[in-house]
N, CA and C atoms as an extended XYZ file, in Angstrom:
552
Properties=species:S:1:pos:R:3:atomname:S:1:resname:S:1:resid:I:1 pbc="F F F"
N       -54.358       67.629      -31.003 N   UNK     1
C       -54.656       66.892      -29.782 CA  UNK     1
C       -53.814       67.453      -28.699 C   UNK     1
N       -54.400       67.517      -27.539 N   UNK     2
C       -53.733       68.138      -26.328 CA  UNK     2
C       -52.616       67.183      -25.919 C   UNK     2
N       -51.566       67.758      -25.389 N   UNK     3
C       -50.366       66.984      -24.993 CA  UNK     3
C       -50.760       66.048      -23.869 C   UNK     3
N       -51.687       66.349      -23.007 N   UNK     4
C       -52.021       65.463      -21.914 CA  UNK     4
C       -52.716       64.140      -22.353 C   UNK     4
N       -53.225       64.219      -23.631 N   UNK     5
C       -53.929       62.945      -24.170 CA  UNK     5
C       -52.952       62.040      -24.956 C   UNK     5
N       -51.712       62.399      -25.114 N   UNK     6
C       -50.710       61.631      -25.811 CA  UNK     6
C       -50.233       60.484      -24.950 C   UNK     6
N       -50.218       59.354      -25.439 N   UNK     7
C       -49.824       58.220      -24.635 CA  UNK     7
C       -48.385       57.795      -25.101 C   UNK     7
N       -47.449       57.766      -24.220 N   UNK     8
C       -46.050       57.307      -24.548 CA  UNK     8
C       -45.997       55.787      -24.527 C   UNK     8
N       -45.667       55.270      -25.687 N   UNK     9
C       -45.584       53.758      -25.793 CA  UNK     9
C       -44.055       53.396      -25.664 C   UNK     9
N       -43.701       52.435      -24.704 N   UNK    10
C       -42.375       52.121      -24.587 CA  UNK    10
C       -41.876       51.341      -25.822 C   UNK    10
N       -40.611       51.532      -26.079 N   UNK    11
C       -39.991       50.883      -27.225 CA  UNK    11
C       -39.446       49.504      -26.924 C   UNK    11
N       -39.257       49.204      -25.551 N   UNK    12
C       -38.882       47.822      -25.192 CA  UNK    12
C       -39.969       47.276      -24.226 C   UNK    12
N       -39.984       45.959      -24.247 N   UNK    13
C       -40.904       45.253      -23.435 CA  UNK    13
C       -40.084       44.638      -22.237 C   UNK    13
N       -40.530       44.829      -21.083 N   UNK    14
C       -39.845       44.345      -19.871 CA  UNK    14
C       -40.693       43.124      -19.442 C   UNK    14
N       -40.105       41.970      -19.458 N   UNK    15
C       -40.820       40.686      -19.011 CA  UNK    15
C       -40.699       40.630      -17.521 C   UNK    15
N       -41.789       40.140      -16.916 N   UNK    16
C       -41.716       39.985      -15.468 CA  UNK    16
C       -40.651       38.938      -15.046 C   UNK    16
N       -40.172       39.045      -13.887 N   UNK    17
C       -39.213       38.031      -13.332 CA  UNK    17
C       -39.898       36.659      -13.247 C   UNK    17
N       -39.102       35.659      -13.608 N   UNK    18
C       -39.674       34.288      -13.438 CA  UNK    18
C       -39.908       34.024      -12.030 C   UNK    18
N       -40.930       33.316      -11.787 N   UNK    19
C       -41.294       32.751      -10.421 CA  UNK    19
C       -40.327       31.778       -9.968 C   UNK    19
N       -39.996       31.747       -8.714 N   UNK    20
C       -39.084       30.745       -8.148 CA  UNK    20
C       -39.830       29.383       -8.260 C   UNK    20
N       -39.117       28.445       -8.737 N   UNK    21
C       -39.667       27.079       -8.882 CA  UNK    21
C       -39.602       26.308       -7.538 C   UNK    21
N       -40.637       25.575       -7.270 N   UNK    22
C       -40.642       24.718       -6.018 CA  UNK    22
C       -40.262       23.222       -6.409 C   UNK    22
N       -40.733       22.718       -7.553 N   UNK    23
C       -40.576       21.365       -7.964 CA  UNK    23
C       -39.496       21.075       -8.863 C   UNK    23
N       -39.401       21.922       -9.864 N   UNK    24
C       -38.437       21.675      -11.010 CA  UNK    24
C       -37.134       22.402      -10.746 C   UNK    24
N       -36.095       21.940      -11.447 N   UNK    25
C       -34.790       22.706      -11.402 CA  UNK    25
C       -35.016       23.951      -12.196 C   UNK    25
N       -34.161       24.986      -11.999 N   UNK    26
C       -34.340       26.249      -12.622 CA  UNK    26
C       -34.189       26.146      -14.162 C   UNK    26
N       -33.361       25.347      -14.721 N   UNK    27
C       -33.157       25.195      -16.099 CA  UNK    27
C       -33.458       23.756      -16.489 C   UNK    27
N       -34.690       23.524      -16.822 N   UNK    28
C       -35.037       22.189      -17.259 CA  UNK    28
C       -34.459       21.866      -18.640 C   UNK    28
N       -33.859       20.689      -18.743 N   UNK    29
C       -33.166       20.290      -19.969 CA  UNK    29
C       -34.232       19.593      -20.905 C   UNK    29
N       -34.410       20.240      -22.105 N   UNK    30
C       -35.454       19.753      -23.071 CA  UNK    30
C       -34.726       19.111      -24.242 C   UNK    30
N       -33.475       18.649      -24.020 N   UNK    31
C       -32.703       18.086      -25.173 CA  UNK    31
C       -33.036       16.677      -25.474 C   UNK    31
N       -33.772       16.007      -24.541 N   UNK    32
C       -34.161       14.633      -24.822 CA  UNK    32
C       -35.313       14.209      -23.883 C   UNK    32
N       -36.090       13.273      -24.322 N   UNK    33
C       -37.142       12.751      -23.512 CA  UNK    33
C       -36.542       12.156      -22.155 C   UNK    33
N       -35.449       11.472      -22.349 N   UNK    34
C       -34.860       10.852      -21.155 CA  UNK    34
C       -34.472       11.870      -20.033 C   UNK    34
N       -34.259       13.082      -20.315 N   UNK    35
C       -33.952       14.140      -19.357 CA  UNK    35
C       -35.150       14.755      -18.732 C   UNK    35
N       -36.271       14.594      -19.491 N   UNK    36
C       -37.578       15.154      -18.959 CA  UNK    36
C       -38.435       14.148      -18.208 C   UNK    36
N       -38.352       12.911      -18.678 N   UNK    37
C       -39.161       11.833      -18.164 CA  UNK    37
C       -39.154       11.728      -16.609 C   UNK    37
N       -38.018       11.795      -15.917 N   UNK    38
C       -38.002       11.572      -14.516 CA  UNK    38
C       -38.995       12.524      -13.792 C   UNK    38
N       -39.184       13.770      -14.268 N   UNK    39
C       -40.103       14.676      -13.661 CA  UNK    39
C       -41.529       14.211      -13.810 C   UNK    39
N       -41.904       13.634      -14.835 N   UNK    40
C       -43.255       13.069      -15.145 CA  UNK    40
C       -43.380       11.827      -14.279 C   UNK    40
N       -42.399       10.958      -14.179 N   UNK    41
C       -42.463        9.748      -13.406 CA  UNK    41
C       -42.613       10.079      -12.018 C   UNK    41
N       -41.814       11.094      -11.470 N   UNK    42
C       -41.912       11.430      -10.103 CA  UNK    42
C       -43.367       11.906       -9.708 C   UNK    42
N       -44.000       12.717      -10.550 N   UNK    43
C       -45.416       13.126      -10.305 CA  UNK    43
C       -46.310       11.924      -10.416 C   UNK    43
N       -46.105       11.151      -11.412 N   UNK    44
C       -47.015        9.938      -11.608 CA  UNK    44
C       -46.961        8.980      -10.407 C   UNK    44
N       -45.770        8.755       -9.877 N   UNK    45
C       -45.601        7.836       -8.764 CA  UNK    45
C       -45.828        8.358       -7.320 C   UNK    45
N       -45.950        9.597       -7.246 N   UNK    46
C       -46.102       10.230       -5.915 CA  UNK    46
C       -47.361        9.788       -5.239 C   UNK    46
N       -47.253        9.366       -3.947 N   UNK    47
C       -48.378        8.983       -3.242 CA  UNK    47
C       -49.078       10.240       -2.630 C   UNK    47
N       -50.339       10.264       -2.619 N   UNK    48
C       -51.101       11.357       -2.143 CA  UNK    48
C       -51.973       10.841       -1.003 C   UNK    48
N       -51.719       11.380        0.181 N   UNK    49
C       -52.359       10.773        1.420 CA  UNK    49
C       -53.149       11.948        2.141 C   UNK    49
N       -53.309       13.022        1.593 N   UNK    50
C       -54.118       14.083        2.301 CA  UNK    50
C       -54.550       15.178        1.231 C   UNK    50
N       -55.444       16.001        1.647 N   UNK    51
C       -55.811       17.097        0.822 CA  UNK    51
C       -54.606       17.999        0.572 C   UNK    51
N       -53.868       18.242        1.580 N   UNK    52
C       -52.662       19.114        1.423 CA  UNK    52
C       -51.643       18.555        0.391 C   UNK    52
N       -51.475       17.258        0.514 N   UNK    53
C       -50.563       16.583       -0.432 CA  UNK    53
C       -51.167       16.663       -1.888 C   UNK    53
N       -52.469       16.519       -2.006 N   UNK    54
C       -53.119       16.668       -3.264 CA  UNK    54
C       -52.896       18.057       -3.823 C   UNK    54
N       -53.087       19.087       -3.021 N   UNK    55
C       -52.866       20.396       -3.504 CA  UNK    55
C       -51.446       20.762       -3.828 C   UNK    55
N       -50.424       20.075       -3.113 N   UNK    56
C       -49.002       20.226       -3.501 CA  UNK    56
C       -48.744       19.573       -4.826 C   UNK    56
N       -49.331       18.374       -5.009 N   UNK    57
C       -49.205       17.590       -6.251 CA  UNK    57
C       -49.768       18.404       -7.383 C   UNK    57
N       -50.929       19.038       -7.221 N   UNK    58
C       -51.469       19.850       -8.254 CA  UNK    58
C       -50.601       21.073       -8.539 C   UNK    58
N       -49.982       21.692       -7.562 N   UNK    59
C       -49.106       22.780       -7.779 CA  UNK    59
C       -47.914       22.335       -8.645 C   UNK    59
N       -47.281       21.203       -8.218 N   UNK    60
C       -46.110       20.715       -8.954 CA  UNK    60
C       -46.455       20.336      -10.361 C   UNK    60
N       -47.657       19.726      -10.548 N   UNK    61
C       -48.060       19.441      -11.932 CA  UNK    61
C       -48.249       20.717      -12.726 C   UNK    61
N       -48.802       21.733      -12.118 N   UNK    62
C       -49.039       23.003      -12.724 CA  UNK    62
C       -47.686       23.618      -13.111 C   UNK    62
N       -46.701       23.513      -12.246 N   UNK    63
C       -45.364       24.060      -12.555 CA  UNK    63
C       -44.780       23.369      -13.769 C   UNK    63
N       -44.852       22.025      -13.737 N   UNK    64
C       -44.342       21.255      -14.893 CA  UNK    64
C       -45.036       21.681      -16.202 C   UNK    64
N       -46.300       21.696      -16.040 N   UNK    65
C       -47.123       22.085      -17.287 CA  UNK    65
C       -46.778       23.546      -17.748 C   UNK    65
N       -46.652       24.432      -16.878 N   UNK    66
C       -46.307       25.748      -17.236 CA  UNK    66
C       -44.989       25.910      -17.849 C   UNK    66
N       -43.958       25.268      -17.307 N   UNK    67
C       -42.587       25.328      -17.842 CA  UNK    67
C       -42.598       24.648      -19.152 C   UNK    67
N       -43.233       23.496      -19.353 N   UNK    68
C       -43.301       22.869      -20.577 CA  UNK    68
C       -44.025       23.703      -21.661 C   UNK    68
N       -45.154       24.275      -21.241 N   UNK    69
C       -45.923       25.133      -22.137 CA  UNK    69
C       -45.124       26.386      -22.577 C   UNK    69
N       -44.328       26.981      -21.650 N   UNK    70
C       -43.567       28.110      -22.048 CA  UNK    70
C       -42.471       27.681      -22.993 C   UNK    70
N       -41.819       26.612      -22.824 N   UNK    71
C       -40.801       26.168      -23.784 CA  UNK    71
C       -41.450       25.899      -25.141 C   UNK    71
N       -42.541       25.290      -25.152 N   UNK    72
C       -43.217       24.956      -26.441 CA  UNK    72
C       -43.644       26.313      -27.086 C   UNK    72
N       -44.122       27.243      -26.299 N   UNK    73
C       -44.546       28.484      -26.804 CA  UNK    73
C       -43.449       29.233      -27.532 C   UNK    73
N       -42.323       29.318      -26.767 N   UNK    74
C       -41.132       30.084      -27.362 CA  UNK    74
C       -40.662       29.376      -28.698 C   UNK    74
N       -40.615       28.030      -28.612 N   UNK    75
C       -40.147       27.353      -29.850 CA  UNK    75
C       -41.082       27.627      -31.026 C   UNK    75
N       -42.431       27.731      -30.755 N   UNK    76
C       -43.372       27.978      -31.741 CA  UNK    76
C       -43.268       29.439      -32.280 C   UNK    76
N       -43.038       30.348      -31.338 N   UNK    77
C       -42.894       31.735      -31.681 CA  UNK    77
C       -41.685       31.876      -32.612 C   UNK    77
N       -40.547       31.344      -32.114 N   UNK    78
C       -39.284       31.496      -32.883 CA  UNK    78
C       -39.503       30.937      -34.305 C   UNK    78
N       -40.084       29.755      -34.418 N   UNK    79
C       -40.240       29.197      -35.716 CA  UNK    79
C       -41.249       29.984      -36.591 C   UNK    79
N       -42.231       30.479      -35.956 N   UNK    80
C       -43.203       31.337      -36.782 CA  UNK    80
C       -42.670       32.616      -37.149 C   UNK    80
N       -41.741       33.202      -36.410 N   UNK    81
C       -41.262       34.562      -36.708 CA  UNK    81
C       -40.157       34.477      -37.722 C   UNK    81
N       -39.399       33.353      -37.733 N   UNK    82
C       -38.277       33.197      -38.655 CA  UNK    82
C       -38.412       31.781      -39.319 C   UNK    82
N       -39.206       31.754      -40.313 N   UNK    83
C       -39.457       30.458      -41.025 CA  UNK    83
C       -38.283       29.957      -41.810 C   UNK    83
N       -37.278       30.735      -41.949 N   UNK    84
C       -36.091       30.388      -42.725 CA  UNK    84
C       -34.936       29.911      -41.792 C   UNK    84
N       -35.174       29.940      -40.536 N   UNK    85
C       -34.107       29.514      -39.568 CA  UNK    85
C       -34.245       27.983      -39.373 C   UNK    85
N       -33.314       27.181      -39.921 N   UNK    86
C       -33.368       25.755      -39.642 CA  UNK    86
C       -33.354       25.337      -38.231 C   UNK    86
N       -32.578       26.030      -37.389 N   UNK    87
C       -32.454       25.647      -36.023 CA  UNK    87
C       -33.758       25.868      -35.221 C   UNK    87
N       -34.480       26.920      -35.523 N   UNK    88
C       -35.822       27.039      -34.996 CA  UNK    88
C       -36.829       25.955      -35.366 C   UNK    88
N       -36.691       25.656      -36.664 N   UNK    89
C       -37.518       24.595      -37.187 CA  UNK    89
C       -37.164       23.251      -36.532 C   UNK    89
N       -35.869       22.939      -36.421 N   UNK    90
C       -35.451       21.713      -35.781 CA  UNK    90
C       -35.903       21.590      -34.379 C   UNK    90
N       -35.723       22.660      -33.545 N   UNK    91
C       -36.033       22.715      -32.155 CA  UNK    91
C       -37.563       22.485      -31.904 C   UNK    91
N       -38.379       23.159      -32.722 N   UNK    92
C       -39.797       23.058      -32.543 CA  UNK    92
C       -40.239       21.563      -32.984 C   UNK    92
N       -39.742       21.132      -34.142 N   UNK    93
C       -40.117       19.839      -34.600 CA  UNK    93
C       -39.676       18.675      -33.606 C   UNK    93
N       -38.459       18.951      -32.964 N   UNK    94
C       -38.083       17.890      -32.025 CA  UNK    94
C       -39.030       17.854      -30.824 C   UNK    94
N       -39.558       18.990      -30.387 N   UNK    95
C       -40.425       18.979      -29.245 CA  UNK    95
C       -41.750       18.302      -29.661 C   UNK    95
N       -42.274       18.663      -30.820 N   UNK    96
C       -43.524       18.086      -31.249 CA  UNK    96
C       -43.462       16.614      -31.617 C   UNK    96
N       -42.366       16.228      -32.181 N   UNK    97
C       -42.342       14.785      -32.651 CA  UNK    97
C       -41.637       13.866      -31.686 C   UNK    97
N       -40.719       14.402      -30.901 N   UNK    98
C       -39.967       13.506      -30.012 CA  UNK    98
C       -40.355       13.587      -28.597 C   UNK    98
N       -40.933       14.685      -28.085 N   UNK    99
C       -41.231       14.878      -26.686 CA  UNK    99
C       -42.783       14.815      -26.529 C   UNK    99
N       -43.577       15.574      -27.206 N   UNK   100
C       -45.036       15.636      -27.007 CA  UNK   100
C       -45.590       14.217      -26.970 C   UNK   100
N       -45.274       13.273      -27.895 N   UNK   101
C       -45.945       11.986      -27.872 CA  UNK   101
C       -45.778       11.218      -26.589 C   UNK   101
N       -44.681       11.440      -25.927 N   UNK   102
C       -44.388       10.866      -24.608 CA  UNK   102
C       -45.114       11.517      -23.487 C   UNK   102
N       -45.352       12.776      -23.637 N   UNK   103
C       -46.038       13.584      -22.582 CA  UNK   103
C       -47.521       13.270      -22.492 C   UNK   103
N       -48.108       13.073      -23.553 N   UNK   104
C       -49.640       12.910      -23.644 CA  UNK   104
C       -50.086       11.788      -22.709 C   UNK   104
N       -49.511       10.613      -22.780 N   UNK   105
C       -50.013        9.557      -21.854 CA  UNK   105
C       -49.816        9.846      -20.349 C   UNK   105
N       -48.769       10.594      -20.029 N   UNK   106
C       -48.583       11.020      -18.621 CA  UNK   106
C       -49.648       12.016      -18.224 C   UNK   106
N       -49.982       12.938      -19.123 N   UNK   107
C       -50.996       13.965      -18.778 CA  UNK   107
C       -52.301       13.142      -18.537 C   UNK   107
N       -52.592       12.236      -19.359 N   UNK   108
C       -53.855       11.415      -19.140 CA  UNK   108
C       -53.796       10.678      -17.809 C   UNK   108
N       -52.623       10.229      -17.498 N   UNK   109
C       -52.472        9.556      -16.196 CA  UNK   109
C       -52.629       10.557      -15.028 C   UNK   109
N       -52.136       11.750      -15.187 N   UNK   110
C       -52.279       12.734      -14.142 CA  UNK   110
C       -53.752       13.124      -14.006 C   UNK   110
N       -54.418       13.208      -15.128 N   UNK   111
C       -55.823       13.561      -15.041 CA  UNK   111
C       -56.623       12.514      -14.333 C   UNK   111
N       -56.390       11.202      -14.663 N   UNK   112
C       -56.982       10.093      -14.066 CA  UNK   112
C       -56.729       10.015      -12.550 C   UNK   112
N       -55.444       10.256      -12.198 N   UNK   113
C       -54.960       10.197      -10.823 CA  UNK   113
C       -55.779       11.259      -10.060 C   UNK   113
N       -55.878       12.442      -10.573 N   UNK   114
C       -56.612       13.494       -9.891 CA  UNK   114
C       -58.080       13.107       -9.663 C   UNK   114
N       -58.737       12.717      -10.696 N   UNK   115
C       -60.118       12.398      -10.653 CA  UNK   115
C       -60.478       11.197       -9.646 C   UNK   115
N       -59.436       10.334       -9.621 N   UNK   116
C       -59.622        9.128       -8.790 CA  UNK   116
C       -59.231        9.344       -7.350 C   UNK   116
N       -58.633       10.494       -7.066 N   UNK   117
C       -58.160       10.753       -5.685 CA  UNK   117
C       -59.283       10.832       -4.700 C   UNK   117
N       -59.147       10.095       -3.567 N   UNK   118
C       -60.179       10.153       -2.537 CA  UNK   118
C       -60.334       11.537       -1.886 C   UNK   118
N       -59.368       12.381       -2.167 N   UNK   119
C       -59.332       13.699       -1.591 CA  UNK   119
C       -59.920       14.825       -2.518 C   UNK   119
N       -60.291       14.414       -3.741 N   UNK   120
C       -60.754       15.307       -4.688 CA  UNK   120
C       -61.973       16.161       -4.153 C   UNK   120
N       -62.907       15.530       -3.581 N   UNK   121
C       -64.099       16.224       -3.098 CA  UNK   121
C       -63.858       17.081       -1.823 C   UNK   121
N       -62.563       16.946       -1.340 N   UNK   122
C       -62.294       17.719       -0.105 CA  UNK   122
C       -61.497       19.057       -0.435 C   UNK   122
N       -61.212       19.193       -1.728 N   UNK   123
C       -60.474       20.449       -2.168 CA  UNK   123
C       -61.404       21.608       -1.877 C   UNK   123
N       -60.784       22.759       -1.711 N   UNK   124
C       -61.576       24.017       -1.368 CA  UNK   124
C       -62.706       24.232       -2.414 C   UNK   124
N       -63.817       24.436       -1.956 N   UNK   125
C       -65.003       24.650       -2.844 CA  UNK   125
C       -64.752       25.821       -3.720 C   UNK   125
N       -64.974       25.673       -5.057 N   UNK   126
C       -64.930       26.756       -6.032 CA  UNK   126
C       -63.519       27.014       -6.602 C   UNK   126
N       -62.495       26.627       -5.927 N   UNK   127
C       -61.085       26.854       -6.254 CA  UNK   127
C       -60.713       26.140       -7.629 C   UNK   127
N       -61.131       24.921       -7.726 N   UNK   128
C       -60.679       24.087       -8.887 CA  UNK   128
C       -61.836       23.637       -9.782 C   UNK   128
N       -62.989       24.070       -9.517 N   UNK   129
C       -64.215       23.547      -10.218 CA  UNK   129
C       -64.071       23.476      -11.712 C   UNK   129
N       -63.787       24.618      -12.301 N   UNK   130
C       -63.764       24.705      -13.782 CA  UNK   130
C       -62.646       23.859      -14.297 C   UNK   130
N       -61.415       23.877      -13.703 N   UNK   131
C       -60.338       23.086      -14.063 CA  UNK   131
C       -60.658       21.547      -13.960 C   UNK   131
N       -61.280       21.119      -12.901 N   UNK   132
C       -61.650       19.780      -12.734 CA  UNK   132
C       -62.628       19.386      -13.821 C   UNK   132
N       -63.526       20.206      -14.151 N   UNK   133
C       -64.511       19.900      -15.235 CA  UNK   133
C       -63.720       19.665      -16.577 C   UNK   133
N       -62.737       20.492      -16.862 N   UNK   134
C       -61.931       20.321      -18.067 CA  UNK   134
C       -61.140       19.016      -18.014 C   UNK   134
N       -60.623       18.662      -16.871 N   UNK   135
C       -60.005       17.395      -16.698 CA  UNK   135
C       -60.877       16.182      -16.969 C   UNK   135
N       -62.103       16.268      -16.467 N   UNK   136
C       -63.072       15.179      -16.688 CA  UNK   136
C       -63.275       15.125      -18.233 C   UNK   136
N       -63.479       16.148      -18.898 N   UNK   137
C       -63.666       16.172      -20.369 CA  UNK   137
C       -62.466       15.619      -21.075 C   UNK   137
N       -61.293       16.066      -20.631 N   UNK   138
C       -60.032       15.507      -21.321 CA  UNK   138
C       -59.935       13.995      -21.170 C   UNK   138
N       -60.357       13.469      -20.036 N   UNK   139
C       -60.398       12.037      -19.861 CA  UNK   139
C       -61.369       11.333      -20.857 C   UNK   139
N       -62.483       11.980      -20.945 N   UNK   140
C       -63.561       11.315      -21.884 CA  UNK   140
C       -63.040       11.279      -23.330 C   UNK   140
N       -62.269       12.262      -23.724 N   UNK   141
C       -61.923       12.346      -25.153 CA  UNK   141
C       -60.508       11.786      -25.517 C   UNK   141
N       -59.735       11.415      -24.534 N   UNK   142
C       -58.339       10.988      -24.707 CA  UNK   142
C       -58.365        9.621      -25.389 C   UNK   142
N       -57.588        9.496      -26.405 N   UNK   143
C       -57.370        8.250      -27.144 CA  UNK   143
C       -55.963        8.227      -27.559 C   UNK   143
N       -55.118        7.250      -27.119 N   UNK   144
C       -53.712        7.152      -27.367 CA  UNK   144
C       -53.422        7.081      -28.918 C   UNK   144
N       -54.385        6.458      -29.603 N   UNK   145
C       -54.191        6.423      -31.085 CA  UNK   145
C       -54.305        7.682      -31.766 C   UNK   145
N       -54.772        8.773      -31.096 N   UNK   146
C       -54.825       10.043      -31.741 CA  UNK   146
C       -53.585       10.922      -31.627 C   UNK   146
N       -52.635       10.514      -30.776 N   UNK   147
C       -51.390       11.200      -30.609 CA  UNK   147
C       -50.669       11.458      -31.904 C   UNK   147
N       -50.413       10.384      -32.759 N   UNK   148
C       -49.770       10.659      -33.988 CA  UNK   148
C       -50.571       11.669      -34.925 C   UNK   148
N       -51.820       11.642      -34.839 N   UNK   149
C       -52.747       12.545      -35.598 CA  UNK   149
C       -52.437       13.948      -35.166 C   UNK   149
N       -52.351       14.287      -33.947 N   UNK   150
C       -52.047       15.629      -33.419 CA  UNK   150
C       -50.702       16.109      -33.965 C   UNK   150
N       -49.696       15.204      -34.062 N   UNK   151
C       -48.397       15.624      -34.566 CA  UNK   151
C       -48.596       15.957      -36.107 C   UNK   151
N       -49.317       15.132      -36.788 N   UNK   152
C       -49.519       15.416      -38.264 CA  UNK   152
C       -50.238       16.654      -38.509 C   UNK   152
N       -51.266       16.990      -37.744 N   UNK   153
C       -51.985       18.221      -37.789 CA  UNK   153
C       -51.086       19.387      -37.524 C   UNK   153
N       -50.229       19.369      -36.537 N   UNK   154
C       -49.266       20.384      -36.211 CA  UNK   154
C       -48.363       20.560      -37.430 C   UNK   154
N       -47.820       19.514      -37.959 N   UNK   155
C       -46.889       19.641      -39.140 CA  UNK   155
C       -47.596       20.314      -40.303 C   UNK   155
N       -48.851       20.009      -40.584 N   UNK   156
C       -49.569       20.664      -41.596 CA  UNK   156
C       -49.802       22.129      -41.325 C   UNK   156
N       -50.109       22.426      -40.017 N   UNK   157
C       -50.379       23.845      -39.711 CA  UNK   157
C       -49.189       24.674      -39.904 C   UNK   157
N       -48.020       24.095      -39.445 N   UNK   158
C       -46.759       24.875      -39.559 CA  UNK   158
C       -46.371       24.996      -41.012 C   UNK   158
N       -46.607       24.022      -41.877 N   UNK   159
C       -46.308       24.168      -43.284 CA  UNK   159
C       -47.202       25.272      -43.906 C   UNK   159
N       -48.522       25.283      -43.512 N   UNK   160
C       -49.341       26.392      -44.029 CA  UNK   160
C       -48.860       27.796      -43.562 C   UNK   160
N       -48.473       27.789      -42.313 N   UNK   161
C       -48.020       29.151      -41.793 CA  UNK   161
C       -46.728       29.591      -42.575 C   UNK   161
N       -45.817       28.641      -42.854 N   UNK   162
C       -44.657       28.938      -43.577 CA  UNK   162
C       -44.999       29.492      -44.984 C   UNK   162
N       -45.865       28.808      -45.634 N   UNK   163
C       -46.269       29.158      -47.031 CA  UNK   163
C       -46.848       30.554      -47.001 C   UNK   163
N       -47.730       30.798      -46.101 N   UNK   164
C       -48.412       32.107      -45.987 CA  UNK   164
C       -47.358       33.209      -45.692 C   UNK   164
N       -46.461       32.945      -44.841 N   UNK   165
C       -45.498       33.912      -44.426 CA  UNK   165
C       -44.504       34.302      -45.539 C   UNK   165
N       -44.392       33.323      -46.471 N   UNK   166
C       -43.433       33.478      -47.586 CA  UNK   166
C       -44.139       33.985      -48.866 C   UNK   166
N       -45.459       34.014      -48.910 N   UNK   167
C       -46.220       34.454      -49.988 CA  UNK   167
C       -46.239       35.950      -50.094 C   UNK   167
N       -46.182       36.472      -51.299 N   UNK   168
C       -46.191       37.927      -51.432 CA  UNK   168
C       -47.125       38.382      -52.457 C   UNK   168
N       -47.640       39.613      -52.336 N   UNK   169
C       -48.469       40.253      -53.279 CA  UNK   169
C       -47.754       41.572      -53.688 C   UNK   169
N       -48.098       42.135      -54.891 N   UNK   170
C       -47.640       43.504      -55.184 CA  UNK   170
C       -48.863       44.403      -55.004 C   UNK   170
N       -48.666       45.445      -54.037 N   UNK   171
C       -49.679       46.370      -53.787 CA  UNK   171
C       -49.173       47.730      -53.996 C   UNK   171
N       -49.709       48.504      -54.884 N   UNK   172
C       -49.247       49.871      -55.240 CA  UNK   172
C       -47.688       49.920      -55.465 C   UNK   172
N       -47.196       48.935      -56.232 N   UNK   173
C       -45.829       48.953      -56.626 CA  UNK   173
C       -44.901       48.381      -55.554 C   UNK   173
N       -45.428       47.941      -54.448 N   UNK   174
C       -44.591       47.393      -53.368 CA  UNK   174
C       -44.911       45.919      -53.175 C   UNK   174
N       -43.781       45.146      -52.988 N   UNK   175
C       -43.998       43.729      -52.724 CA  UNK   175
C       -44.140       43.582      -51.239 C   UNK   175
N       -45.295       42.914      -50.830 N   UNK   176
C       -45.624       42.766      -49.384 CA  UNK   176
C       -45.962       41.295      -49.141 C   UNK   176
N       -45.571       40.877      -47.954 N   UNK   177
C       -46.116       39.579      -47.529 CA  UNK   177
C       -47.613       39.602      -47.247 C   UNK   177
N       -48.219       38.502      -47.158 N   UNK   178
C       -49.739       38.492      -47.004 CA  UNK   178
C       -50.026       39.136      -45.669 C   UNK   178
N       -49.299       38.835      -44.541 N   UNK   179
C       -49.612       39.488      -43.307 CA  UNK   179
C       -49.412       41.012      -43.338 C   UNK   179
N       -48.420       41.451      -44.059 N   UNK   180
C       -48.189       42.910      -44.222 CA  UNK   180
C       -49.336       43.558      -44.973 C   UNK   180
N       -49.751       42.889      -46.040 N   UNK   181
C       -50.897       43.362      -46.898 CA  UNK   181
C       -52.169       43.436      -45.997 C   UNK   181
N       -52.316       42.422      -45.160 N   UNK   182
C       -53.578       42.495      -44.303 CA  UNK   182
C       -53.639       43.621      -43.339 C   UNK   182
N       -52.499       44.158      -43.034 N   UNK   183
C       -52.410       45.323      -42.124 CA  UNK   183
C       -52.629       46.629      -42.723 C   UNK   183
N       -52.847       46.687      -44.009 N   UNK   184
C       -53.106       47.969      -44.754 CA  UNK   184
C       -54.391       48.553      -44.384 C   UNK   184
């Protein structure tokens, strides 16, 4: 192969700088629902009196959702990558069992607040259409009684992932995990 066709792959990954937050504090405290709830209450109770205020509210909701999603994502990744680490397991389970059940009703409230806004139809055409369609669908299928079921499904999914990650096979004299064997 010619040298000019060789691609150099970096050995480290450089994450992009975090965006400056407008609504939330830089380090949101996920140690209890009581520390997170004021942010949800603030968005829930905010009055929206114009299209500009609606877009600011949407932006702030997006920031809260993104930060929450990133925290959940990292906890999931840590738990999935190191299934033997009890701290990762505890942190992830805390978020799923103690925080998520409180968040779901607020998200439904935000969805409803958006759809019921008198300024919804004045938002820039095409900018939010797909997202608003997904919000309408989320409202249609939301049932508070399903929240514990989502927690149970997550528990079972994580238990399955743990079992698979710890399962091994012997292949050509080497003991491999199932994911390692799948990469052969």
